[in-house]
Amino acid sequence: MIRFLDAGESHGKALVAIIEGLPSNFYIDIDKINEELGRRQQGYGRGERMKIEKDKVEIWSGIRGNKTTGNPLTLVIYNKDYENWKDFLHREAEKHEKIGIMRPGHGDMVGFYKYKTGDIRDVIERTSARETAIRSAVGAVCKQILEEVDILIRSKVESIEKYQDGKMNLFDEYTYSIIQNSPLRCYNKSIEEVIKKEIDRCKLEGDTLGGSVYISIKGVPIGVGSYTQWDRKLDAILSMGMMSVQAVKAVSFGDGLNTSLKGSEFNDEAYIKQQVIHRKSNHGGGIEAGVSNGENIDITAYIKPIPSVKKEIASVDLIKKQNVTNRYERSDVCAVVPASVVLENVCAFHILAEVMNKFPSDDFIDFKHMIKEYKEKVKKI
Amino acid sequence: MIRFLDAGESHGKALVAIIEGLPSNFYIDIDKINEELGRRQQGYGRGERMKIEKDKVEIWSGIRGNKTTGNPLTLVIYNKDYENWKDFLHREAEKHEKIGIMRPGHGDMVGFYKYKTGDIRDVIERTSARETAIRSAVGAVCKQILEEVDILIRSKVESIEKYQDGKMNLFDEYTYSIIQNSPLRCYNKSIEEVIKKEIDRCKLEGDTLGGSVYISIKGVPIGVGSYTQWDRKLDAILSMGMMSVQAVKAVSFGDGLNTSLKGSEFNDEAYIKQQVIHRKSNHGGGIEAGVSNGENIDITAYIKPIPSVKKEIASVDLIKKQNVTNRYERSDVCAVVPASVVLENVCAFHILAEVMNKFPSDDFIDFKHMIKEYKEKVKKI
Amino acid sequence: MIRFLDAGESHGKALVAIIEGLPSNFYIDIDKINEELGRRQQGYGRGERMKIEKDKVEIWSGIRGNKTTGNPLTLVIYNKDYENWKDFLHREAEKHEKIGIMRPGHGDMVGFYKYKTGDIRDVIERTSARETAIRSAVGAVCKQILEEVDILIRSKVESIEKYQDGKMNLFDEYTYSIIQNSPLRCYNKSIEEVIKKEIDRCKLEGDTLGGSVYISIKGVPIGVGSYTQWDRKLDAILSMGMMSVQAVKAVSFGDGLNTSLKGSEFNDEAYIKQQVIHRKSNHGGGIEAGVSNGENIDITAYIKPIPSVKKEIASVDLIKKQNVTNRYERSDVCAVVPASVVLENVCAFHILAEVMNKFPSDDFIDFKHMIKEYKEKVKKI
Amino acid sequence: MIRFLDAGESHGKALVAIIEGLPSNFYIDIDKINEELGRRQQGYGRGERMKIEKDKVEIWSGIRGNKTTGNPLTLVIYNKDYENWKDFLHREAEKHEKIGIMRPGHGDMVGFYKYKTGDIRDVIERTSARETAIRSAVGAVCKQILEEVDILIRSKVESIEKYQDGKMNLFDEYTYSIIQNSPLRCYNKSIEEVIKKEIDRCKLEGDTLGGSVYISIKGVPIGVGSYTQWDRKLDAILSMGMMSVQAVKAVSFGDGLNTSLKGSEFNDEAYIKQQVIHRKSNHGGGIEAGVSNGENIDITAYIKPIPSVKKEIASVDLIKKQNVTNRYERSDVCAVVPASVVLENVCAFHILAEVMNKFPSDDFIDFKHMIKEYKEKVKKI
């Protein structure tokens, strides 16, 4: 059973997470976590702040010479921008101008009425997608562990605005290297060009763009998750994780959105070849009855356009209680690329958690051995 | 904090649920629960079993003369079909023929390898959508409570196969009465006719159909859910609930799938009119930053076609370890209509749970009073 | 991860529990559950009701020919007394006389003010120790599973009133057979006689007696529980379980109450003999730093005298709002003997849950194999 | 719903906690948290390290100018001793001498076998009672919030070794001021002197002492906790919290250990005087049926002597696999005084959590108002 809590404001001193329940004796590669944080900060369409923050994680507990001890991990990512905000955030909120103008689409209004601190600044600081940096760090630790047991999580941008780059096999190394090198995490160069132009145009117009991300997970053994109770279904759990990421508004497994398929077409036909069960397709996205079936787990997450727009839209000043136009706070034009990275890592946490629910795991060596043994056993019919 | 567990097999003695944490002093209308169970059993495209089962719930604990006492509720729905299965299910599984042929798309294979009882029958009995009867009963109790605090949950079929009936305002009573009386929970009679024919055709061909369901929730006050931690976001929680329902493969909030909208279009502009904050649109589906914003919560869930098809498809006998064709077990042609009812009730549980996390609720009278008072307070800016 | 919820009133139709997460392929011996229920109903000092109820459990789901399938179990114990209470409990509470006189020491007052149903009857029905019947049934299933992996849970009465029968090795079969055959679960016949007389005397005087129960658990492998986070400590978890049993007011591990011991005396010295680590004592009660250390887990739970006394004591009528004398409701004179049985079974649930957290297993055969292998491995230094 | 995770090693960079779910708009007094940390570090019988560490907490998130925002709090306590351990802890454990000699009574053996890092140092670092510094900080925040709603938590040393200072009314300000000023948190000066001498003697002999702590909680309104399900009982929850504190081996509520009382004596007689319900006694310790009854919640926790003794005792080197004598690591002689402070704060967390389950509140102003209103209402019968 692993779990974590994270904390921290967008311009506060640091983002912090505590992870409890990781197996001991796993060597954490901190550079690889930072690599994920770096990937998250890249992408065509990112705004100015990304130049300020070069996220680096520090691990304050739970390891000894980079090897996990079983003790809880503390992850810390300092906010470099904090120095500019320090005085502001440490003074009584009463002592400077409060933000009353809500930005529709953000949590400004709901937070203002829920927590009633009288200043939307307090809401912005936590609802900000900056929080995904620390959540990605948590996931990046899990991703490393998964890799060592041959479970790989990869992603690409499936579409931005109406432009479709589509799904493809992300475990074809050639294909994936193109995607990894693309500033838009796309495969098709022509689509990439069109999207770049669209992003440039939007930037000029003060507008933003959404899109979708395709995540594919390879190597999850048969039998992770359970159908015995609603809250143990792997797709339900993954769905919660992904929908909890800022700006995600829809989640689909396999060909879940393609309702034109009939049952006889949607079902992934099975057959034995050389003692191994194969499937002719993967419309189900690797999950049947809420349990992994050994095929790749394929997910698409839909990202709404960032609500921070320079374009004038109608809004309300909740303090002055009057109609106004929108307030703009520095932001990206398009967050689909970073979302792609964040979602890989968020999935990593949930996949590891559920794999660990199936296999004993105080110690990583045992854990790895047990999974390997199990995979061998279920491989051949 | 409310929670429940449910249990029971498809052809076992009964489906049972225990609900813990409901407020006292609420009068449960058992007929209304049975009405929901009845609605779940109707719909064009339902199979033969629905003629056998006329689900009626019994409440064995937690009430006194129909009034809740604060004590946990036991809900019991007897399976009428049990009498025909009794001997079969009570004998040692060893004493009759085991099922080895997996039905792709169902949990047959994953359950066979996960729980290793040696008989797919044991898997079928729990993965069956029959479980949604008791989950609907749990939700139906919650739905009643929500109605008394003016939170209404309604649904319609949005599409079946490629035929779109679309979204519409379900709180327009005239509109909703047409939907409620439609055997396909559709509004447009012409679409209805086309779909009926498609279902008839599929039935003849031994195939099945999927589709989508639109759920709309009215009256959730501002501030339910929270953005402070990933697992408190209302959309994440609802998403988990819905994805856990058999055959649901995708979930979308508001216009979550419409990535062609720009930020300036997606944002739901706000303005004050007669001291009340209004929105010009509801693309966000009533949730901002994981918290309800007072607008209707609009969700679409996508239902895959039922995997049970008469049509021959390739499959595997996991016991005999050989290639075979599919095995057919009695089923419906199209489960989108019942899914519509189930999802209303599943949402009801989660909405009530989260509303109760915001408002004290040992006792229903206090609970109702508190919500009413709060709604008055936040109504006027 | 196993969990359960239970429900049911003292005179309601039935007590019901749902257990989720048990491994498949375990053969449940229902007679053995009933045996535990029978043991719970015996004991010198039990009242009249025990003659009415001869508890028998029914398992409605989760098994097939007594073998678990991995699906959740439904346990049902019908209340025979229900027939006499049926009309009373099904009518509107409004239609008969309400109970307003609180019985100090029972939950009457707190329930009256918390759930505000206006009738203490509603409180009595759930706070009653009758609930321990179903909790014992849940535990009895766990106890069987533990026995199959050589984890044994036994108990005795340690004291009643000021009379001490003491602790002793419960895994000495001769000793334990005497205790099992004693109507007071005592070893010393002379003490037994004294206590019997005290109970008889109390019965005449309309008073009740408390005492203490010693529970000893053998065979829990090293390493169950964890010190990495406060809520994973095995003693903390067991403590919660035991304190949640009606009338338990104190819990102690090993020689936890003997503060006269110095550190050098309390520490359980360790040494190797024939490659096995032994301890010279077990003052720590088998748990170090919240983790099992392979020694017997020794616990004493203290049971207050049943609050239901015929003797006049000052009380309040919460409806009439006036001073009165106590109200008496049928009860036992001394519940220490049944508490002994209940606590064994309550411990069984928590021990199994925590053992399964270390050795998560979908299937009992694997589970058994894994524990056996582990025990072999850690046995020899 | 509030929750927290903590992390950090005894000589690591810092101890860290994240608290989620606190109400907004509460002004945190950081000096008061540090005061609790200071109280924890005092007491006759504390060892050398206390001179090195003067714990100060930093709050990195969740506040703005000391006012809570609803966002999760990050608490950080730096370990001053870290500078001396830095190289040691950051190097590969492989690169210096490992600890193989277990200290009986500590978690050394169980951690060595559970997490298998090959060095007991990794276990010591987390099982150390140093962790109680951060848990006290978490509790200190909760304690402040409780004070503002007139819920006070106080403690004293009840006994050390066989010397009893006893229980008394801690809400008598004169009495409590004496206890607060006593280096042993005792009231009787003569007992204090005897204990001091005993501690001095033990120090010379290289031995340690245990004892007991009395905690009393005033102002918890009627109805916190619930009897409807075993895991909602307030005494069970508090019991878990206290037993999870290092060295606590037994927990008792009210006169829970006094089994010589009969039912008619143990029951706390009730009567009305000036429209208020009073009790003639508080044997039940303020909890009936797992729910607060408005009286003081009285608890005694028993603390075993610190296992770290200089005196020679038999032990085992788990690496060299041979019999040895004990290994000594710097420690206190008697930890009962700090335990007293720690337990106050640990109780504060659980009491606040359960009070917030009854009066959920996003915002402290509402929370305070709600509790005040409720207390007024239930005060008069």
Tab-separated table of N, CA and C in Angstrom, chain C residues 4-6 102 104-105 109-110 114-115 126-127 135 161 198 207-208 223 225-230 233 239-240 244 249-251 253 259 262-264 267-272 279 284 287-288 292-293 305 307 313-315 323 350, chain D residues 4-6 102 104-105 109-110 114-115 126-127 161 198 207-208 223 225-230 233 236 239-240 244 249-251 253 259 262-264 267-272 279 284 287-288 292-293 305 307 313-315 323 350:
chain	number	residue	atom	x	y	z
C	4	PHE	N	-14.302	-4.901	6.243
C	4	PHE	CA	-15.691	-5.337	6.376
C	4	PHE	C	-16.530	-4.201	6.919
C	5	LEU	N	-17.820	-4.299	6.686
C	5	LEU	CA	-18.796	-3.454	7.364
C	5	LEU	C	-19.811	-4.405	7.978
C	6	ASP	N	-20.321	-4.068	9.161
C	6	ASP	CA	-21.441	-4.873	9.661
C	6	ASP	C	-22.621	-3.971	9.969
C	102	MET	N	-32.293	7.422	30.312
C	102	MET	CA	-30.955	6.961	29.941
C	102	MET	C	-30.406	5.999	30.989
C	104	PRO	N	-26.974	5.222	32.504
C	104	PRO	CA	-25.574	5.670	32.521
C	104	PRO	C	-24.622	4.513	32.234
C	105	GLY	N	-23.598	4.804	31.482
C	105	GLY	CA	-22.625	3.771	31.115
C	105	GLY	C	-22.915	3.181	29.750
C	109	MET	N	-27.519	8.211	26.313
C	109	MET	CA	-27.534	9.663	26.277
C	109	MET	C	-26.848	10.204	25.024
C	110	VAL	N	-25.667	9.682	24.725
C	110	VAL	CA	-24.927	10.220	23.572
C	110	VAL	C	-25.684	9.990	22.263
C	114	LYS	N	-27.033	12.722	19.681
C	114	LYS	CA	-26.323	12.724	18.397
C	114	LYS	C	-27.288	12.519	17.231
C	115	TYR	N	-28.128	11.485	17.355
C	115	TYR	CA	-28.977	11.143	16.203
C	115	TYR	C	-30.412	11.654	16.324
C	126	ARG	N	-28.473	-0.568	18.508
C	126	ARG	CA	-27.180	-0.672	17.815
C	126	ARG	C	-25.998	-0.720	18.782
C	127	THR	N	-26.122	-0.055	19.929
C	127	THR	CA	-24.991	-0.070	20.868
C	127	THR	C	-24.885	-1.406	21.594
C	135	ARG	N	-19.588	-9.628	14.453
C	135	ARG	CA	-18.155	-9.336	14.373
C	135	ARG	C	-17.343	-10.578	14.705
C	161	GLU	N	-13.566	-9.217	38.575
C	161	GLU	CA	-13.543	-8.380	39.785
C	161	GLU	C	-12.122	-8.371	40.313
C	198	GLU	N	-19.336	-15.070	43.543
C	198	GLU	CA	-19.435	-13.616	43.402
C	198	GLU	C	-20.482	-13.261	42.339
C	207	ASP	N	-26.558	-6.552	40.428
C	207	ASP	CA	-25.365	-5.810	40.041
C	207	ASP	C	-24.571	-6.598	38.990
C	208	THR	N	-23.498	-6.022	38.510
C	208	THR	CA	-22.714	-6.659	37.449
C	208	THR	C	-21.222	-6.571	37.754
C	223	GLY	N	7.854	-9.256	11.225
C	223	GLY	CA	7.750	-8.229	10.197
C	223	GLY	C	6.343	-7.830	9.791
C	225	GLY	N	3.121	-5.508	10.260
C	225	GLY	CA	3.022	-4.126	10.757
C	225	GLY	C	4.232	-3.345	10.275
C	226	SER	N	4.250	-2.053	10.547
C	226	SER	CA	5.441	-1.273	10.185
C	226	SER	C	5.575	-0.057	11.087
C	227	TYR	N	6.815	0.389	11.252
C	227	TYR	CA	7.086	1.590	12.057
C	227	TYR	C	7.225	2.823	11.182
C	228	THR	N	7.032	2.656	9.875
C	228	THR	CA	7.339	3.788	8.997
C	228	THR	C	6.313	4.918	9.092
C	229	GLN	N	5.095	4.578	9.510
C	229	GLN	CA	4.080	5.615	9.702
C	229	GLN	C	3.203	5.196	10.873
C	230	TRP	N	2.762	6.169	11.657
C	230	TRP	CA	2.061	5.847	12.901
C	230	TRP	C	0.905	4.879	12.714
C	233	LYS	N	1.359	0.699	12.661
C	233	LYS	CA	1.909	-0.081	13.774
C	233	LYS	C	0.907	-1.146	14.222
C	239	SER	N	-4.918	-2.435	19.042
C	239	SER	CA	-5.489	-1.666	20.134
C	239	SER	C	-6.815	-1.039	19.720
C	240	MET	N	-6.845	-0.489	18.537
C	240	MET	CA	-8.081	0.108	18.030
C	240	MET	C	-9.183	-0.952	17.933
C	244	SER	N	-12.543	-1.072	20.412
C	244	SER	CA	-13.845	-0.852	19.762
C	244	SER	C	-14.887	-1.875	20.185
C	249	LYS	N	-12.289	-1.101	28.140
C	249	LYS	CA	-11.875	0.246	28.557
C	249	LYS	C	-10.359	0.403	28.667
C	250	ALA	N	-9.619	-0.701	28.530
C	250	ALA	CA	-8.159	-0.595	28.594
C	250	ALA	C	-7.549	-1.773	27.856
C	251	VAL	N	-6.390	-1.527	27.283
C	251	VAL	CA	-5.689	-2.558	26.521
C	251	VAL	C	-4.202	-2.465	26.854
C	253	PHE	N	-0.231	-4.435	26.203
C	253	PHE	CA	0.581	-5.441	25.515
C	253	PHE	C	1.676	-5.944	26.449
C	259	THR	N	5.037	-0.984	35.374
C	259	THR	CA	6.018	0.098	35.232
C	259	THR	C	7.165	-0.040	36.231
C	262	LYS	N	12.622	-2.076	35.165
C	262	LYS	CA	13.599	-1.166	34.573
C	262	LYS	C	13.863	-1.591	33.116
C	263	GLY	N	14.509	-0.734	32.371
C	263	GLY	CA	14.834	-1.052	30.981
C	263	GLY	C	15.582	-2.363	30.842
C	264	SER	N	16.553	-2.555	31.695
C	264	SER	CA	17.366	-3.773	31.602
C	264	SER	C	16.539	-5.021	31.908
C	267	ASN	N	13.519	-5.212	28.626
C	267	ASN	CA	14.036	-5.677	27.331
C	267	ASN	C	14.096	-7.199	27.279
C	268	ASP	N	13.651	-7.747	26.202
C	268	ASP	CA	13.643	-9.203	26.066
C	268	ASP	C	14.953	-9.660	25.441
C	269	GLU	N	15.849	-10.109	26.302
C	269	GLU	CA	17.199	-10.481	25.853
C	269	GLU	C	17.140	-11.539	24.756
C	270	ALA	N	18.064	-11.432	23.844
C	270	ALA	CA	18.076	-12.316	22.670
C	270	ALA	C	19.359	-13.126	22.617
C	271	TYR	N	19.245	-14.334	22.099
C	271	TYR	CA	20.448	-15.157	21.910
C	271	TYR	C	20.173	-16.185	20.825
C	272	ILE	N	21.246	-16.669	20.240
C	272	ILE	CA	21.122	-17.688	19.200
C	272	ILE	C	21.365	-19.063	19.815
C	279	ARG	N	14.358	-15.580	22.656
C	279	ARG	CA	14.267	-14.512	23.636
C	279	ARG	C	14.151	-15.133	25.024
C	284	GLY	N	7.676	-7.556	26.111
C	284	GLY	CA	7.202	-6.649	25.057
C	284	GLY	C	5.933	-7.143	24.379
C	287	ILE	N	5.757	-7.568	20.193
C	287	ILE	CA	5.772	-6.442	19.250
C	287	ILE	C	6.873	-5.465	19.648
C	288	GLU	N	7.741	-5.157	18.714
C	288	GLU	CA	8.772	-4.139	18.915
C	288	GLU	C	8.616	-3.099	17.824
C	292	SER	N	5.617	-7.115	14.540
C	292	SER	CA	5.713	-8.427	15.191
C	292	SER	C	7.163	-8.907	15.166
C	293	ASN	N	7.607	-9.491	16.288
C	293	ASN	CA	8.996	-9.963	16.344
C	293	ASN	C	9.101	-11.488	16.396
C	305	PRO	N	-17.695	-3.519	34.042
C	305	PRO	CA	-18.932	-4.236	34.333
C	305	PRO	C	-20.052	-3.737	33.425
C	307	PRO	N	-23.152	-2.074	32.129
C	307	PRO	CA	-23.843	-0.955	32.785
C	307	PRO	C	-25.294	-1.262	33.193
C	313	ILE	N	-29.887	3.450	40.580
C	313	ILE	CA	-28.890	4.521	40.526
C	313	ILE	C	-29.569	5.743	39.919
C	314	ALA	N	-28.982	6.896	40.173
C	314	ALA	CA	-29.591	8.142	39.689
C	314	ALA	C	-29.462	8.253	38.178
C	315	SER	N	-30.560	8.683	37.552
C	315	SER	CA	-30.517	8.864	36.111
C	315	SER	C	-31.477	9.965	35.689
C	323	ASN	N	-35.385	14.156	36.814
C	323	ASN	CA	-34.558	13.184	37.503
C	323	ASN	C	-35.365	11.931	37.813
C	350	HIS	N	-7.853	-8.442	12.468
C	350	HIS	CA	-6.753	-7.478	12.299
C	350	HIS	C	-5.437	-8.171	11.979
D	4	PHE	N	-2.667	13.395	7.965
D	4	PHE	CA	-1.290	13.843	7.772
D	4	PHE	C	-0.397	12.648	7.504
D	5	LEU	N	0.739	12.924	6.898
D	5	LEU	CA	1.828	11.960	6.803
D	5	LEU	C	3.049	12.660	7.350
D	6	ASP	N	3.910	11.931	8.036
D	6	ASP	CA	5.181	12.544	8.389
D	6	ASP	C	6.331	11.691	7.890
D	102	MET	N	21.584	-6.038	17.370
D	102	MET	CA	20.242	-5.575	17.699
D	102	MET	C	20.160	-5.131	19.157
D	104	PRO	N	17.540	-5.273	21.948
D	104	PRO	CA	16.206	-5.804	22.278
D	104	PRO	C	15.294	-4.695	22.808
D	105	GLY	N	14.043	-4.729	22.421
D	105	GLY	CA	13.094	-3.707	22.846
D	105	GLY	C	12.940	-2.610	21.805
D	109	MET	N	15.653	-5.535	15.303
D	109	MET	CA	15.556	-6.847	14.685
D	109	MET	C	14.439	-6.897	13.640
D	110	VAL	N	13.292	-6.396	14.008
D	110	VAL	CA	12.155	-6.487	13.083
D	110	VAL	C	12.415	-5.705	11.797
D	114	LYS	N	12.573	-7.096	8.056
D	114	LYS	CA	11.467	-6.641	7.208
D	114	LYS	C	11.983	-5.923	5.962
D	115	TYR	N	12.884	-4.980	6.170
D	115	TYR	CA	13.308	-4.153	5.037
D	115	TYR	C	14.654	-4.560	4.450
D	126	ARG	N	14.516	5.649	11.801
D	126	ARG	CA	13.075	5.919	11.705
D	126	ARG	C	12.307	5.496	12.945
D	127	THR	N	12.761	4.442	13.622
D	127	THR	CA	12.023	4.000	14.814
D	127	THR	C	12.284	4.930	15.988
D	161	GLU	N	8.178	4.589	37.444
D	161	GLU	CA	8.500	3.342	38.156
D	161	GLU	C	7.341	3.026	39.100
D	198	GLU	N	15.709	8.438	41.987
D	198	GLU	CA	15.649	7.166	41.262
D	198	GLU	C	16.233	7.331	39.853
D	207	ASP	N	20.758	2.379	33.478
D	207	ASP	CA	19.450	1.763	33.274
D	207	ASP	C	18.395	2.836	32.959
D	208	THR	N	17.191	2.424	32.696
D	208	THR	CA	16.139	3.368	32.314
D	208	THR	C	14.840	3.059	33.060
D	223	GLY	N	-21.355	13.780	21.603
D	223	GLY	CA	-21.683	13.274	20.271
D	223	GLY	C	-20.540	13.174	19.295
D	225	GLY	N	-17.547	11.094	17.657
D	225	GLY	CA	-17.373	9.643	17.499
D	225	GLY	C	-18.729	9.028	17.209
D	226	SER	N	-18.747	7.727	16.932
D	226	SER	CA	-20.042	7.066	16.733
D	226	SER	C	-19.947	5.584	17.055
D	227	TYR	N	-21.088	5.026	17.450
D	227	TYR	CA	-21.148	3.596	17.766
D	227	TYR	C	-21.663	2.789	16.587
D	228	THR	N	-21.922	3.468	15.460
D	228	THR	CA	-22.599	2.749	14.379
D	228	THR	C	-21.701	1.755	13.653
D	229	GLN	N	-20.374	2.006	13.717
D	229	GLN	CA	-19.433	1.051	13.117
D	229	GLN	C	-18.184	1.042	13.982
D	230	TRP	N	-17.566	-0.128	14.115
D	230	TRP	CA	-16.466	-0.281	15.069
D	230	TRP	C	-15.372	0.775	14.896
D	233	LYS	N	-15.507	4.585	16.655
D	233	LYS	CA	-15.580	4.826	18.094
D	233	LYS	C	-14.410	5.699	18.554
D	236	ALA	N	-11.640	3.989	20.522
D	236	ALA	CA	-10.834	3.123	19.657
D	236	ALA	C	-9.834	3.959	18.860
D	239	SER	N	-7.194	5.409	21.142
D	239	SER	CA	-6.346	4.308	21.572
D	239	SER	C	-5.291	4.001	20.507
D	240	MET	N	-5.707	3.965	19.265
D	240	MET	CA	-4.774	3.712	18.178
D	240	MET	C	-3.701	4.799	18.127
D	244	SER	N	0.307	4.188	19.123
D	244	SER	CA	1.280	4.333	18.027
D	244	SER	C	2.485	5.178	18.439
D	249	LYS	N	2.753	1.150	25.803
D	249	LYS	CA	2.417	-0.283	25.775
D	249	LYS	C	1.031	-0.570	26.329
D	250	ALA	N	0.372	0.417	26.899
D	250	ALA	CA	-0.978	0.196	27.418
D	250	ALA	C	-1.724	1.514	27.462
D	251	VAL	N	-3.026	1.447	27.293
D	251	VAL	CA	-3.878	2.631	27.286
D	251	VAL	C	-5.155	2.308	28.042
D	253	PHE	N	-8.952	4.076	29.637
D	253	PHE	CA	-9.877	5.206	29.727
D	253	PHE	C	-10.533	5.224	31.101
D	259	THR	N	-10.949	-3.089	37.915
D	259	THR	CA	-12.005	-4.090	37.718
D	259	THR	C	-12.718	-4.441	39.022
D	262	LYS	N	-18.032	-2.556	40.804
D	262	LYS	CA	-19.230	-3.226	40.262
D	262	LYS	C	-19.941	-2.274	39.289
D	263	GLY	N	-20.858	-2.817	38.538
D	263	GLY	CA	-21.611	-2.003	37.586
D	263	GLY	C	-22.271	-0.804	38.250
D	264	SER	N	-22.891	-1.032	39.397
D	264	SER	CA	-23.593	0.061	40.084
D	264	SER	C	-22.625	1.140	40.548
D	267	ASN	N	-20.913	2.827	36.779
D	267	ASN	CA	-21.814	3.724	36.033
D	267	ASN	C	-21.776	5.135	36.612
D	268	ASP	N	-21.677	6.107	35.752
D	268	ASP	CA	-21.611	7.494	36.200
D	268	ASP	C	-23.019	8.057	36.309
D	269	GLU	N	-23.536	8.065	37.548
D	269	GLU	CA	-24.925	8.484	37.762
D	269	GLU	C	-25.175	9.890	37.227
D	270	ALA	N	-26.352	10.068	36.714
D	270	ALA	CA	-26.703	11.336	36.069
D	270	ALA	C	-27.860	12.013	36.786
D	271	TYR	N	-27.867	13.330	36.780
D	271	TYR	CA	-28.990	14.069	37.367
D	271	TYR	C	-29.029	15.467	36.756
D	272	ILE	N	-30.200	16.036	36.815
D	272	ILE	CA	-30.372	17.401	36.293
D	272	ILE	C	-30.271	18.396	37.443
D	279	ARG	N	-22.993	14.615	36.067
D	279	ARG	CA	-22.647	13.250	36.455
D	279	ARG	C	-22.023	13.287	37.841
D	284	GLY	N	-16.150	6.375	33.536
D	284	GLY	CA	-16.136	5.998	32.119
D	284	GLY	C	-15.147	6.818	31.300
D	287	ILE	N	-16.409	8.865	27.842
D	287	ILE	CA	-16.836	8.210	26.604
D	287	ILE	C	-17.806	7.080	26.934
D	288	GLU	N	-18.954	7.105	26.319
D	288	GLU	CA	-19.916	6.017	26.444
D	288	GLU	C	-20.228	5.493	25.047
D	292	SER	N	-18.271	10.694	22.813
D	292	SER	CA	-18.042	11.632	23.920
D	292	SER	C	-19.364	11.978	24.588
D	293	ASN	N	-19.340	12.034	25.928
D	293	ASN	CA	-20.589	12.341	26.637
D	293	ASN	C	-20.560	13.710	27.311
D	305	PRO	N	10.040	1.441	29.908
D	305	PRO	CA	11.347	2.087	30.007
D	305	PRO	C	12.040	2.072	28.651
D	307	PRO	N	14.377	1.281	25.824
D	307	PRO	CA	15.166	0.048	25.699
D	307	PRO	C	16.677	0.277	25.659
D	313	ILE	N	23.191	-6.608	28.512
D	313	ILE	CA	22.159	-7.645	28.393
D	313	ILE	C	22.497	-8.479	27.159
D	314	ALA	N	21.961	-9.676	27.127
D	314	ALA	CA	22.275	-10.581	26.020
D	314	ALA	C	21.628	-10.098	24.735
D	315	SER	N	22.373	-10.177	23.640
D	315	SER	CA	21.821	-9.775	22.358
D	315	SER	C	22.505	-10.553	21.232
D	323	ASN	N	26.228	-14.538	19.181
D	323	ASN	CA	25.766	-13.979	20.441
D	323	ASN	C	26.722	-12.894	20.915
D	350	HIS	N	-6.269	13.716	16.900
D	350	HIS	CA	-7.422	12.816	16.761
D	350	HIS	C	-8.722	13.473	17.227
